[in-house]
Structures are given as C-alpha cells and as structure tokens.
CSV table of C-alpha atoms and ligand atoms in Angstrom, one decimal:
chain,number,residue,atom,x,y,z
A,60,MET,CA,-66.6,105.5,-10.3
A,61,GLY,CA,-69.6,107.2,-7.4
A,62,SER,CA,-73.0,107.9,-8.5
A,63,VAL,CA,-75.1,110.8,-7.5
A,64,VAL,CA,-78.6,110.8,-6.6
A,65,CYS,CA,-80.5,113.6,-8.7
A,66,LYS,CA,-84.2,114.9,-6.8
A,67,PHE,CA,-86.2,116.5,-9.2
A,68,GLY,CA,-88.5,118.4,-7.3
A,69,GLY,CA,-92.4,119.5,-9.4
A,70,THR,CA,-91.7,122.6,-11.8
A,71,SER,CA,-88.4,120.1,-12.7
A,72,VAL,CA,-90.6,117.9,-14.3
A,73,ALA,CA,-93.3,119.8,-14.8
A,74,SER,CA,-93.5,119.6,-18.7
A,75,ALA,CA,-91.9,118.3,-21.2
A,76,ALA,CA,-89.2,121.9,-22.0
A,77,GLN,CA,-88.5,120.9,-18.0
A,78,VAL,CA,-87.9,117.0,-18.7
A,79,ARG,CA,-85.5,117.7,-21.4
A,80,LYS,CA,-83.4,119.7,-19.4
A,81,VAL,CA,-83.0,117.6,-16.7
A,82,GLU,CA,-82.1,114.6,-19.4
A,83,GLY,CA,-79.4,116.9,-20.3
A,84,ILE,CA,-78.2,117.3,-16.1
A,85,ILE,CA,-78.6,114.0,-16.0
A,86,ARG,CA,-76.5,112.6,-19.4
A,87,SER,CA,-74.2,115.6,-18.6
A,88,ASP,CA,-71.8,113.7,-16.4
A,89,ALA,CA,-72.7,110.2,-16.1
A,90,ARG,CA,-72.3,109.1,-11.9
A,91,ARG,CA,-76.2,111.1,-11.6
A,92,ARG,CA,-77.1,107.2,-11.9
A,93,PHE,CA,-80.0,107.8,-10.1
A,94,LEU,CA,-83.1,109.8,-10.5
A,95,VAL,CA,-86.6,110.6,-7.8
A,96,PRO,CA,-88.6,113.1,-9.5
A,97,SER,CA,-91.4,114.7,-8.0
A,98,ALA,CA,-95.4,114.3,-9.5
A,99,PRO,CA,-95.7,117.2,-12.6
A,100,GLY,CA,-95.1,120.6,-10.4
A,101,LYS,CA,-96.6,124.3,-11.0
A,102,ARG,CA,-95.7,125.6,-15.4
A,103,TYR,CA,-96.4,129.3,-14.8
A,104,PRO,CA,-97.7,130.8,-11.7
A,105,SER,CA,-101.6,130.7,-11.8
A,106,ASP,CA,-101.3,126.6,-13.1
A,107,LYS,CA,-102.8,123.7,-11.1
A,108,LYS,CA,-99.8,121.3,-9.8
A,109,ILE,CA,-100.8,117.8,-10.2
A,110,THR,CA,-100.5,116.4,-6.7
A,111,ASP,CA,-103.5,119.5,-5.9
A,112,LEU,CA,-105.2,118.0,-8.2
A,113,LEU,CA,-105.3,114.2,-7.5
A,114,TYR,CA,-106.1,115.5,-4.0
A,115,THR,CA,-109.4,116.9,-5.1
A,116,CYS,CA,-110.9,114.4,-6.9
A,117,HIS,CA,-110.5,112.4,-3.8
A,118,GLN,CA,-112.0,114.8,-2.0
A,119,LEU,CA,-114.8,114.8,-4.5
A,120,ALA,CA,-114.8,111.3,-5.2
A,121,GLU,CA,-115.4,111.1,-0.9
A,122,GLN,CA,-118.6,112.7,-0.8
A,123,GLY,CA,-120.2,111.6,-3.8
A,124,LEU,CA,-119.6,113.9,-6.2
A,125,SER,CA,-117.9,114.3,-9.5
A,126,PHE,CA,-114.6,114.8,-9.6
A,127,ALA,CA,-114.4,114.5,-13.8
A,128,GLU,CA,-113.1,118.1,-14.6
A,129,PRO,CA,-110.2,117.4,-12.5
A,130,TYR,CA,-109.1,114.7,-13.0
A,131,GLN,CA,-109.5,115.5,-16.7
A,132,ILE,CA,-106.8,117.9,-15.7
A,133,ILE,CA,-105.1,116.0,-14.5
A,134,CYS,CA,-105.1,113.1,-17.5
A,135,ASP,CA,-104.3,115.9,-20.7
A,136,ARG,CA,-101.1,116.3,-18.5
A,137,TYR,CA,-99.9,113.4,-18.3
A,138,LEU,CA,-101.1,112.6,-22.3
A,139,GLU,CA,-99.5,116.1,-23.4
A,140,LEU,CA,-96.9,115.4,-21.5
A,141,ALA,CA,-96.1,111.1,-23.0
A,142,ARG,CA,-97.0,112.1,-25.8
A,143,GLU,CA,-94.4,115.0,-26.4
A,144,LEU,CA,-92.0,113.6,-25.4
A,145,GLU,CA,-93.2,111.0,-27.7
A,146,VAL,CA,-92.6,108.2,-24.7
A,147,SER,CA,-95.1,105.1,-25.4
A,148,THR,CA,-95.5,103.6,-21.4
A,149,SER,CA,-99.2,102.7,-22.3
A,150,LEU,CA,-100.8,105.7,-20.1
A,151,GLU,CA,-104.6,105.3,-20.7
A,152,SER,CA,-104.9,101.9,-19.6
A,153,GLU,CA,-102.8,103.4,-16.5
A,154,LEU,CA,-105.2,107.3,-16.5
A,155,ALA,CA,-108.3,103.5,-16.7
A,156,GLU,CA,-107.2,102.4,-13.2
A,157,ILE,CA,-106.4,105.0,-11.1
A,158,GLU,CA,-110.0,106.0,-11.5
A,159,ARG,CA,-111.8,103.3,-11.0
A,160,GLN,CA,-110.0,103.4,-8.0
A,161,LEU,CA,-111.1,106.5,-7.6
A,162,LYS,CA,-115.0,105.5,-7.7
A,163,SER,CA,-114.2,102.3,-5.6
A,164,GLY,CA,-112.7,104.4,-1.9
A,165,ALA,CA,-108.7,104.5,-2.9
A,166,SER,CA,-107.0,105.2,-0.2
A,167,ARG,CA,-106.1,109.6,-0.1
A,168,ASP,CA,-102.6,108.7,0.7
A,169,TYR,CA,-102.9,106.3,-2.4
A,170,VAL,CA,-104.6,108.5,-5.1
A,171,ALA,CA,-102.1,111.0,-4.6
A,172,SER,CA,-98.6,108.5,-5.2
A,173,ARG,CA,-100.4,108.5,-8.5
A,174,GLY,CA,-99.3,111.5,-9.4
A,175,GLU,CA,-95.3,110.9,-8.8
A,176,TYR,CA,-95.5,106.9,-10.7
A,177,LEU,CA,-96.8,108.8,-13.2
A,178,SER,CA,-94.4,111.3,-13.8
A,179,GLY,CA,-91.7,107.7,-12.8
A,180,ARG,CA,-93.1,106.1,-15.3
A,181,ILE,CA,-92.8,108.8,-18.4
A,182,ILE,CA,-89.3,109.6,-17.7
A,183,ALA,CA,-88.2,106.1,-17.7
A,184,ASP,CA,-89.6,105.6,-20.9
A,185,TYR,CA,-88.3,108.4,-22.3
A,186,MET,CA,-84.2,107.8,-20.8
A,187,GLY,CA,-84.5,104.6,-21.4
A,188,ALA,CA,-84.2,103.8,-17.8
A,189,ARG,CA,-85.1,101.0,-15.6
A,190,PHE,CA,-88.2,101.8,-13.4
A,191,VAL,CA,-87.9,100.8,-9.3
A,192,ASP,CA,-91.0,101.2,-8.1
A,193,PRO,CA,-91.1,102.3,-4.1
A,194,ALA,CA,-93.5,100.2,-3.1
A,195,ASP,CA,-91.5,97.3,-3.2
A,196,GLY,CA,-88.5,99.1,-1.1
A,197,ILE,CA,-89.9,102.2,0.9
A,198,ARG,CA,-91.6,101.0,4.9
A,199,LEU,CA,-93.4,104.2,6.0
A,200,THR,CA,-94.4,104.2,10.1
A,201,ALA,CA,-97.6,104.0,11.0
A,202,ASP,CA,-97.7,107.6,12.0
A,203,GLY,CA,-96.1,108.2,8.0
A,204,HIS,CA,-93.2,109.1,9.8
A,205,LEU,CA,-89.4,107.1,7.1
A,206,ASP,CA,-89.1,103.5,9.2
A,207,PRO,CA,-85.4,102.7,8.1
A,208,ALA,CA,-85.5,99.6,7.1
A,209,SER,CA,-86.1,101.3,4.1
A,210,TYR,CA,-83.4,101.7,2.9
A,211,ALA,CA,-81.9,97.9,3.3
A,212,LEU,CA,-85.2,96.8,1.5
A,213,LEU,CA,-84.3,99.4,-1.1
A,214,ALA,CA,-80.8,98.6,-1.7
A,215,PRO,CA,-80.5,95.0,-3.8
A,216,LEU,CA,-83.2,96.9,-5.7
A,217,LEU,CA,-80.4,99.5,-7.1
A,218,GLN,CA,-78.5,97.1,-8.1
A,219,GLY,CA,-76.9,96.8,-11.3
A,220,GLU,CA,-75.7,99.6,-14.6
A,221,GLY,CA,-77.2,101.8,-16.1
A,222,LEU,CA,-79.6,104.6,-15.2
A,223,PHE,CA,-82.7,104.2,-12.3
A,224,VAL,CA,-85.6,106.3,-12.0
A,225,VAL,CA,-87.7,106.0,-8.0
A,226,PRO,CA,-91.1,107.8,-8.2
A,227,GLY,CA,-90.7,110.4,-4.6
A,228,PHE,CA,-93.6,110.4,-1.9
A,229,TYR,CA,-94.1,106.6,-0.9
A,230,GLY,CA,-94.1,103.7,0.0
A,231,ARG,CA,-96.1,101.1,2.2
A,232,GLY,CA,-97.0,101.0,5.3
A,233,PRO,CA,-96.7,98.1,7.9
A,234,ASP,CA,-100.2,97.4,7.3
A,235,GLY,CA,-98.9,96.5,3.0
A,236,GLU,CA,-101.3,99.3,1.8
A,237,ILE,CA,-99.7,102.7,-0.3
A,238,ARG,CA,-98.6,105.6,1.9
A,239,THR,CA,-97.3,108.7,1.5
A,240,PHE,CA,-94.7,111.0,3.4
A,241,SER,CA,-95.9,114.5,3.5
A,242,ARG,CA,-96.1,117.2,1.8
A,243,GLY,CA,-92.3,117.9,-0.9
A,244,GLY,CA,-91.7,113.5,0.7
A,245,SER,CA,-89.9,113.7,-2.7
A,246,ASP,CA,-87.1,115.3,-0.8
A,247,ILE,CA,-86.8,112.1,1.7
A,248,THR,CA,-87.5,109.9,-1.5
A,249,GLY,CA,-84.7,111.2,-2.8
A,250,ALA,CA,-82.4,111.3,0.5
A,251,VAL,CA,-82.6,106.6,1.0
A,252,VAL,CA,-82.1,106.3,-2.7
A,253,ALA,CA,-79.0,108.1,-1.9
A,254,ARG,CA,-79.3,106.1,2.2
A,255,ALA,CA,-79.2,103.0,0.1
A,256,VAL,CA,-77.1,103.3,-2.9
A,257,ASP,CA,-74.1,105.0,-0.6
A,258,ALA,CA,-74.5,107.7,-3.3
A,259,GLU,CA,-71.2,110.3,-3.7
A,260,VAL,CA,-73.6,113.7,-3.3
A,261,TYR,CA,-76.7,114.1,-2.5
A,262,GLU,CA,-78.5,116.2,-5.3
A,263,ASN,CA,-81.9,118.4,-4.9
A,264,TRP,CA,-82.6,119.8,-8.7
A,265,THR,CA,-85.0,122.4,-7.3
A,266,ASP,CA,-85.6,126.2,-9.3
A,267,VAL,CA,-84.0,128.4,-7.0
A,268,SER,CA,-80.4,128.5,-7.3
A,269,GLY,CA,-80.0,127.1,-3.8
A,270,LEU,CA,-80.6,128.7,-0.1
A,271,LEU,CA,-79.9,131.9,0.3
A,272,MET,CA,-78.1,133.7,3.8
A,273,ALA,CA,-81.6,135.4,4.6
A,274,ASP,CA,-85.5,135.4,4.0
A,275,PRO,CA,-85.7,137.8,0.5
A,276,ARG,CA,-88.5,139.4,0.3
A,277,ILE,CA,-86.7,140.4,3.3
A,278,VAL,CA,-83.1,141.1,2.3
A,279,PRO,CA,-83.8,141.7,-1.4
A,280,ASP,CA,-79.6,141.6,-2.1
A,281,ALA,CA,-79.1,138.2,-0.3
A,282,GLN,CA,-76.4,136.4,-0.7
A,283,PRO,CA,-76.4,132.7,-1.6
A,284,ILE,CA,-75.1,130.2,0.5
A,285,ARG,CA,-71.8,128.1,-1.1
A,286,GLU,CA,-71.8,125.4,2.1
A,287,VAL,CA,-73.5,125.4,4.9
A,288,THR,CA,-73.3,122.5,7.9
A,289,TYR,CA,-75.9,119.3,8.6
A,290,ARG,CA,-76.3,121.6,11.8
A,291,GLU,CA,-76.9,124.8,10.6
A,292,LEU,CA,-79.1,123.9,8.5
A,293,ARG,CA,-81.2,122.1,10.8
A,294,GLU,CA,-81.1,125.4,12.8
A,295,LEU,CA,-81.9,127.4,9.5
A,296,SER,CA,-85.0,125.6,8.5
A,297,TYR,CA,-86.6,125.1,12.2
A,298,MET,CA,-86.3,128.7,12.1
A,299,GLY,CA,-88.8,128.8,8.7
A,300,ALA,CA,-86.1,128.5,5.5
A,301,SER,CA,-87.5,126.3,3.2
A,302,VAL,CA,-86.6,124.2,0.7
A,303,PHE,CA,-85.5,121.0,1.6
A,304,HIS,CA,-88.2,118.3,4.0
A,305,GLU,CA,-86.8,118.4,7.0
A,306,GLU,CA,-86.6,114.9,7.6
A,307,ALA,CA,-84.9,114.1,4.1
A,308,MET,CA,-82.0,115.0,6.2
A,309,PHE,CA,-81.7,112.7,9.0
A,310,PRO,CA,-80.8,108.6,6.3
A,311,VAL,CA,-77.9,111.5,4.9
A,312,ARG,CA,-76.6,113.3,7.1
A,313,GLN,CA,-76.0,109.4,8.7
A,314,ALA,CA,-74.3,108.5,6.4
A,315,ASN,CA,-72.4,111.6,5.5
A,316,ILE,CA,-73.7,112.1,2.6
A,317,PRO,CA,-73.6,116.2,1.9
A,318,ILE,CA,-77.0,117.3,-0.3
A,319,ASN,CA,-76.0,119.9,-3.8
A,320,ILE,CA,-79.2,121.8,-3.9
A,321,ARG,CA,-79.2,122.7,-7.5
A,322,ASN,CA,-81.2,124.3,-10.2
A,323,THR,CA,-82.6,123.1,-13.3
A,324,ASN,CA,-82.9,126.5,-15.1
A,325,ALA,CA,-79.4,126.9,-14.2
A,326,PRO,CA,-77.9,123.5,-13.6
A,327,GLU,CA,-74.1,125.7,-14.9
A,328,GLU,CA,-74.5,127.7,-10.9
A,329,PRO,CA,-73.2,125.7,-8.1
A,330,GLY,CA,-75.9,126.3,-5.8
A,331,THR,CA,-75.9,125.2,-1.9
A,332,LEU,CA,-73.6,122.1,-0.6
A,333,ILE,CA,-74.6,120.6,2.7
A,334,THR,CA,-71.6,118.9,4.1
A,335,PRO,CA,-71.0,117.9,7.7
A,336,ALA,CA,-68.6,120.2,8.0
A,337,ARG,CA,-67.3,122.8,7.0
A,338,ASP,CA,-64.2,125.6,6.9
A,339,ALA,CA,-65.4,128.3,8.5
A,340,SER,CA,-63.0,130.3,9.4
A,341,SER,CA,-64.2,133.2,6.5
A,342,THR,CA,-68.3,132.9,6.8
A,343,PRO,CA,-69.1,132.5,11.1
A,344,ILE,CA,-72.4,132.8,10.0
A,345,VAL,CA,-74.1,131.2,7.9
A,346,GLY,CA,-78.3,133.0,7.4
A,347,VAL,CA,-80.8,135.0,9.1
A,348,ALA,CA,-83.5,133.4,9.4
A,349,GLY,CA,-87.1,134.1,11.7
A,350,ARG,CA,-90.2,133.5,11.9
A,351,THR,CA,-93.2,135.5,14.5
A,352,GLY,CA,-97.0,134.5,15.8
A,353,PHE,CA,-94.9,133.6,18.7
A,354,SER,CA,-96.4,134.7,22.5
A,355,MET,CA,-94.7,134.1,25.3
A,356,VAL,CA,-95.4,133.2,29.2
A,357,TYR,CA,-94.3,134.9,31.6
A,358,ILE,CA,-93.2,133.6,35.4
A,359,GLU,CA,-92.3,135.5,38.6
A,360,LYS,CA,-91.9,134.8,42.3
A,361,GLU,CA,-89.1,135.7,45.0
A,362,LEU,CA,-86.6,132.9,45.8
A,363,MET,CA,-88.0,130.7,42.7
A,364,ASN,CA,-84.2,129.8,43.0
A,365,GLN,CA,-84.7,127.8,45.7
A,366,GLU,CA,-88.2,126.5,44.7
A,367,ARG,CA,-86.8,122.1,43.6
A,368,GLY,CA,-88.8,121.2,41.5
A,369,PHE,CA,-90.6,124.5,39.5
A,370,GLY,CA,-88.8,124.7,36.0
A,371,ARG,CA,-90.4,121.3,35.8
A,372,LYS,CA,-94.1,121.8,37.6
A,373,VAL,CA,-93.9,124.1,34.6
A,374,LEU,CA,-93.1,122.2,31.8
A,375,ASP,CA,-95.5,119.7,33.8
A,376,ILE,CA,-98.9,121.3,33.1
A,377,ILE,CA,-97.4,123.1,30.2
A,378,GLU,CA,-97.4,119.5,29.0
A,379,ALA,CA,-100.6,118.3,30.5
A,380,HIS,CA,-102.3,120.3,28.0
A,381,GLY,CA,-100.7,118.6,24.5
A,382,ILE,CA,-98.4,122.3,24.3
A,383,SER,CA,-95.6,121.8,23.2
A,384,PHE,CA,-93.2,124.6,23.5
A,385,GLU,CA,-90.2,125.6,22.0
A,386,HIS,CA,-87.5,127.6,24.5
A,387,ALA,CA,-87.8,128.6,27.8
A,388,PRO,CA,-85.8,131.2,28.9
A,389,THR,CA,-85.0,131.5,33.1
A,390,GLY,CA,-83.7,134.2,35.0
A,391,ILE,CA,-83.3,134.3,38.9
A,392,ASP,CA,-87.0,135.2,40.2
A,393,SER,CA,-88.1,134.5,36.8
A,394,MET,CA,-89.1,132.1,33.9
A,395,CYS,CA,-91.1,132.1,30.8
A,396,VAL,CA,-91.6,129.6,28.1
A,397,ILE,CA,-92.0,130.6,24.9
A,398,PHE,CA,-94.6,129.5,22.4
A,399,ALA,CA,-95.7,129.0,18.4
A,400,ASP,CA,-99.4,131.1,19.1
A,401,LYS,CA,-101.2,127.9,16.2
A,402,GLU,CA,-99.5,125.9,20.5
A,403,LEU,CA,-101.6,127.8,22.1
A,404,ASP,CA,-104.2,128.3,20.2
A,405,GLY,CA,-107.9,128.1,22.6
A,406,LYS,CA,-106.0,126.7,25.7
A,407,THR,CA,-104.0,129.7,27.6
A,408,ASP,CA,-106.0,131.7,29.7
A,409,GLU,CA,-106.4,127.4,31.1
A,410,LEU,CA,-103.3,127.2,31.6
A,411,ILE,CA,-102.8,130.2,32.7
A,412,ALA,CA,-105.0,129.5,36.3
A,413,ASP,CA,-103.6,125.9,36.1
A,414,LEU,CA,-100.2,127.8,36.8
A,415,ASN,CA,-101.3,130.2,38.9
A,416,ARG,CA,-102.7,127.9,40.9
A,417,ALA,CA,-99.9,125.3,40.4
A,418,LEU,CA,-97.4,127.5,41.4
A,419,LYS,CA,-98.3,130.9,42.8
A,420,PRO,CA,-96.6,132.6,41.0
A,421,ASP,CA,-95.9,136.8,42.3
A,422,ARG,CA,-96.3,137.0,38.5
A,423,ILE,CA,-97.9,136.3,35.7
A,424,GLY,CA,-98.8,137.2,32.5
A,425,LEU,CA,-98.9,136.1,29.2
A,426,VAL,CA,-96.9,138.9,25.3
A,427,HIS,CA,-98.4,137.9,22.3
A,428,GLY,CA,-96.7,139.2,19.3
A,429,LEU,CA,-93.4,138.6,19.0
A,430,ALA,CA,-91.1,137.0,16.3
A,431,LEU,CA,-87.6,135.2,16.5
A,432,ILE,CA,-84.6,135.6,15.1
A,433,ALA,CA,-81.8,132.8,15.2
A,434,THR,CA,-78.3,133.3,13.1
A,435,VAL,CA,-76.7,131.0,13.2
A,436,GLY,CA,-73.4,130.2,12.0
A,437,GLU,CA,-70.9,127.3,13.1
A,438,GLY,CA,-68.0,130.4,12.5
A,439,MET,CA,-69.2,131.5,16.1
A,440,ALA,CA,-68.1,129.4,18.5
A,441,PHE,CA,-65.4,130.0,20.6
A,442,ARG,CA,-65.4,133.3,18.9
A,443,VAL,CA,-65.1,137.3,20.8
A,444,GLY,CA,-67.4,139.3,20.2
A,445,THR,CA,-70.1,137.6,17.5
A,446,ALA,CA,-73.5,138.3,19.5
A,447,ALA,CA,-71.8,142.0,20.4
A,448,ARG,CA,-71.6,142.9,16.3
A,449,LEU,CA,-75.8,141.4,17.0
A,450,PHE,CA,-76.0,143.5,19.5
A,451,THR,CA,-74.5,146.7,18.1
A,452,ALA,CA,-76.4,146.3,15.3
A,453,ILE,CA,-80.2,145.6,16.6
A,454,ALA,CA,-78.9,148.4,19.2
A,455,ASN,CA,-78.7,150.7,16.9
A,456,ASN,CA,-81.5,150.3,14.7
A,457,GLY,CA,-83.9,151.2,17.8
A,458,VAL,CA,-85.4,147.6,17.9
A,459,ASN,CA,-85.7,146.2,22.0
A,460,VAL,CA,-85.1,142.7,22.2
A,461,ARG,CA,-87.2,140.9,24.2
A,462,ILE,CA,-85.9,137.4,24.8
A,463,ILE,CA,-81.7,135.8,24.4
A,464,ALA,CA,-81.6,132.4,24.1
A,465,GLN,CA,-78.3,130.2,23.2
A,466,GLY,CA,-78.2,126.7,23.3
A,467,SER,CA,-75.1,125.3,24.5
A,468,SER,CA,-73.8,124.7,20.9
A,469,GLU,CA,-72.6,128.3,20.7
A,470,ILE,CA,-74.0,128.3,16.8
A,471,ASN,CA,-77.0,129.2,17.1
A,472,ILE,CA,-77.7,132.8,18.9
A,473,ILE,CA,-82.0,133.9,19.2
A,474,ILE,CA,-83.6,137.0,19.9
A,475,GLY,CA,-87.2,137.3,20.5
A,476,VAL,CA,-88.6,141.3,19.3
A,477,GLU,CA,-91.7,142.7,18.9
A,478,GLU,CA,-92.9,141.9,15.9
A,479,LYS,CA,-92.8,145.5,14.4
A,480,ASP,CA,-89.0,145.1,15.0
A,481,PHE,CA,-89.1,141.9,12.7
A,482,VAL,CA,-88.0,143.6,9.5
A,483,PRO,CA,-85.8,145.9,10.9
A,484,ALA,CA,-84.1,143.3,13.1
A,485,VAL,CA,-82.9,141.2,9.7
A,486,GLN,CA,-82.0,143.1,7.8
A,487,ALA,CA,-80.0,144.4,10.5
A,488,ILE,CA,-78.5,141.7,11.7
A,489,TYR,CA,-77.6,140.4,7.9
A,490,HIS,CA,-75.9,143.7,7.0
A,491,ALA,CA,-73.6,143.6,10.6
A,492,PHE,CA,-72.4,140.5,9.2
A,493,VAL,CA,-72.5,140.6,5.5
A,494,GLU,CA,-71.3,144.1,4.7
B,772,LIG,N1,-96.1,116.3,-4.9
B,772,LIG,C1,-95.4,116.2,-4.3
B,772,LIG,C2,-96.0,117.7,-2.7
B,772,LIG,O1,-96.6,118.1,-3.8
B,772,LIG,C3,-94.1,115.4,-3.1
B,772,LIG,C4,-93.3,116.8,-3.6
B,772,LIG,O2,-93.5,116.7,-4.8
B,772,LIG,O3,-92.5,116.3,-2.8
B,772,LIG,O4,-96.7,117.9,-2.0
C-alpha cells in the first residue's frame, strides 16, 4: 500500500476543533500515515498567528524589552489546545525552556521554529503518532534553502508502521543550528517528507478548496482548477497565484509525486491536483494570473539588429546595478526590458544614464505603471487560435496591449497593459476562455 503525506496549514491546526477535523481526515484513509503540521494560525480574521507572535517576542527580547505579554498569549493558546485535546504533553517545561532561550539570546529562527515544534508535539500525542524532529533529518543551506541531502537523512527516521508527525518549517543549517525556511515553509517540509517516503501523493491541507482559475477579487465566480501540471502551476504562481510555497514544488516534482491541495473544512471536495502531465484537450487554459507594479525601459537605435553584443551589453549593465529583470522582448531596432518596480527602487536614473553612455541609443526612456498578465495552459501548445481568441477579447474591451511575450514552451502568453486596464483585461481573457 502506498503512503500519503498530509501537510496541515496554520488554520487547520488553529484550535482543538480544527485538530479534530485533522484527525477525521487522517483516520478516514489508512494510507495517510505522515502528518506535517504548521504552527497554529488564525482562528478568526483578527486573531494572531503563533509564528508572528514568536517573531514579536524575539524582536522585543533582542531590544532588551519585556516580551511577557505576547509570550503569555502564546502559552495560553498552546495550554488551551492541549487541555481541550486532553493530551499529557509536558508543555509547561517546554514553554519555560523557550522563555529561557528567549532571555539568553536564542536566534530568530530557533524561536520561530518552536511554533511548529510545539504544534507537532501536541498533535503527535493526540494522534498516538511517533514524533520525528526535523532537526534530525532536514538540512538547510547557508542561505536558508533546502539541502537535497535531507531526503536520504530523513528517510530512515520514517521507517516502520503507524503514524508519524514531522513538524514543518525548520531543520538545521550547515553550522548545526536550527534554521527555518522562508515564511510558509511548512509546505517545503511536507514535500521533503513526501520525497523521503516516496509517497503516492502529497496532500496539502489548507482552508481553500484548491486553486481558482483567476483571482476571485477580479473574477468573483472564478471556477476551481481541478488539475494543473507542475509547469503550469510554476507559471501561475510566478504571476501571483499563491496557495503553495514556490520552493515546495521541486522535491516532489523531481520524483513525479502529485500534490493535492485540499480543504480541511470541506474534506469531501477534491481540491486541485498538481500532476506531471494532464489531458489538456478539453481545457487548454488552466488559469489567468497577473500582477501590477512593473516598469519598462525601452531602447531604440537604428540598425540595432546588426550590432553584435547589443543585448549582452544591456543585460550586463542591468546586472552591474544589481537589478534582476522579468522579460526582455525585442523588436528590430528596439529592445525593452521589464522590471518589477521593487527591483528598480531608487536605481533608475543611474541605470538609464549608464545605458545611454554605453549604448548611445537614438531614444531611451522609462514607462511606469504596467501590469503583466499571464494566460497559462498546456493545451495552448501547437493549437491554432489561442492567441487570436485572447487578443480579440482584449481588443473588444478597448484595452491596449503594450507588450507581448511568449516563452518557447508555448504554455504561457504574457501581455503587458497599463495598470488601469489590468482588471478589465483579466476579466476579458477569463471570459473568453471559460464561458
Ligand atoms: N508557521 C510558518 C509561517 O507562518 C510556516 C508555515 O506555516 O508554513 O510562515
């Protein structure tokens, strides 16, 4: 029998009532043997996440200020959780130890990791599962990313019968100290566990029933995505569709383990399945995603096409300014480079001056206030008419397209429009393909 790894996000373990739902999910399928919990999240919109409270405590302690108030809130939440679940975990001594560590200068990562650690201890106790500390089996690189050596290190710790609980979010760095992934990093832990046990599927339980084909704030009746490939998801999440940590895809993708995004509050719903390949014949487009906040530098020079190394010089100068670019569509005598505004932050004048000096263009300038929209789908490749449908819809809505980019994979058409046109453009594209 194959096994299933279940990662539960913060809202899924935010209260005793939620943990009971987790138990119901685990007990309803004998293949669900590996649990990866987050730290307790929000129980209601104005509630605090434990991880945020831990960061606050650390910040106060670092400044030599009292962290008693936020720490008390943390203690109360865990004690209440343990009491309501009737577990015998010796929380008082664990909480006292964390307080002592806070007072003696423990690292920010160590303090944050205790959210998942305590959550894991309580859930393991409640479920009668074996607790595996990721400090023993998960390694992070010096810059906080997953060290692939973790798969082989973790695998032997997860051998045997019964249930296992591996808290999310942390492991050890190269120096042996506790390190956390970036925010939302329990998704990565779940992927590492799935890879280490060669799971049949990696279930990622959250509080939504999977991904939607468009942002519901823009398209209120956006349909759910039933199935999406890793490649498609990568393109959609790059453009802002987020339910899953970017880095979490790689461990499972390399091993062809599908990911299933599920809703703890509606476990009967199938959610979104992320797979290596899908039959795209009936749904060529999986989603439309986009972001505002882009700028474009355009450079025009007659006979640019004959000047060897022109593009390289442009990109060299950009790199020398420590700026990363998003796209670089070219014309015959023109080239433009698109940046996220936060990359350009305060560097534009010098960048333009350097480009001017080195390239002597006929015209150079900067356009702010652009939005990029990606229309993504495996079914677009080698299919005639997708672009026509997209651009007809945009034109019929009076939107002017400023930039067009399509990668060689043909699973994504990216257009750039003025920010004021962002919402109508996304709506037009969605309705052109979905209804
Ligand atoms: N608790 C961590 C955070 O809030 C990690 C996670 O939940 O995935 O970012």
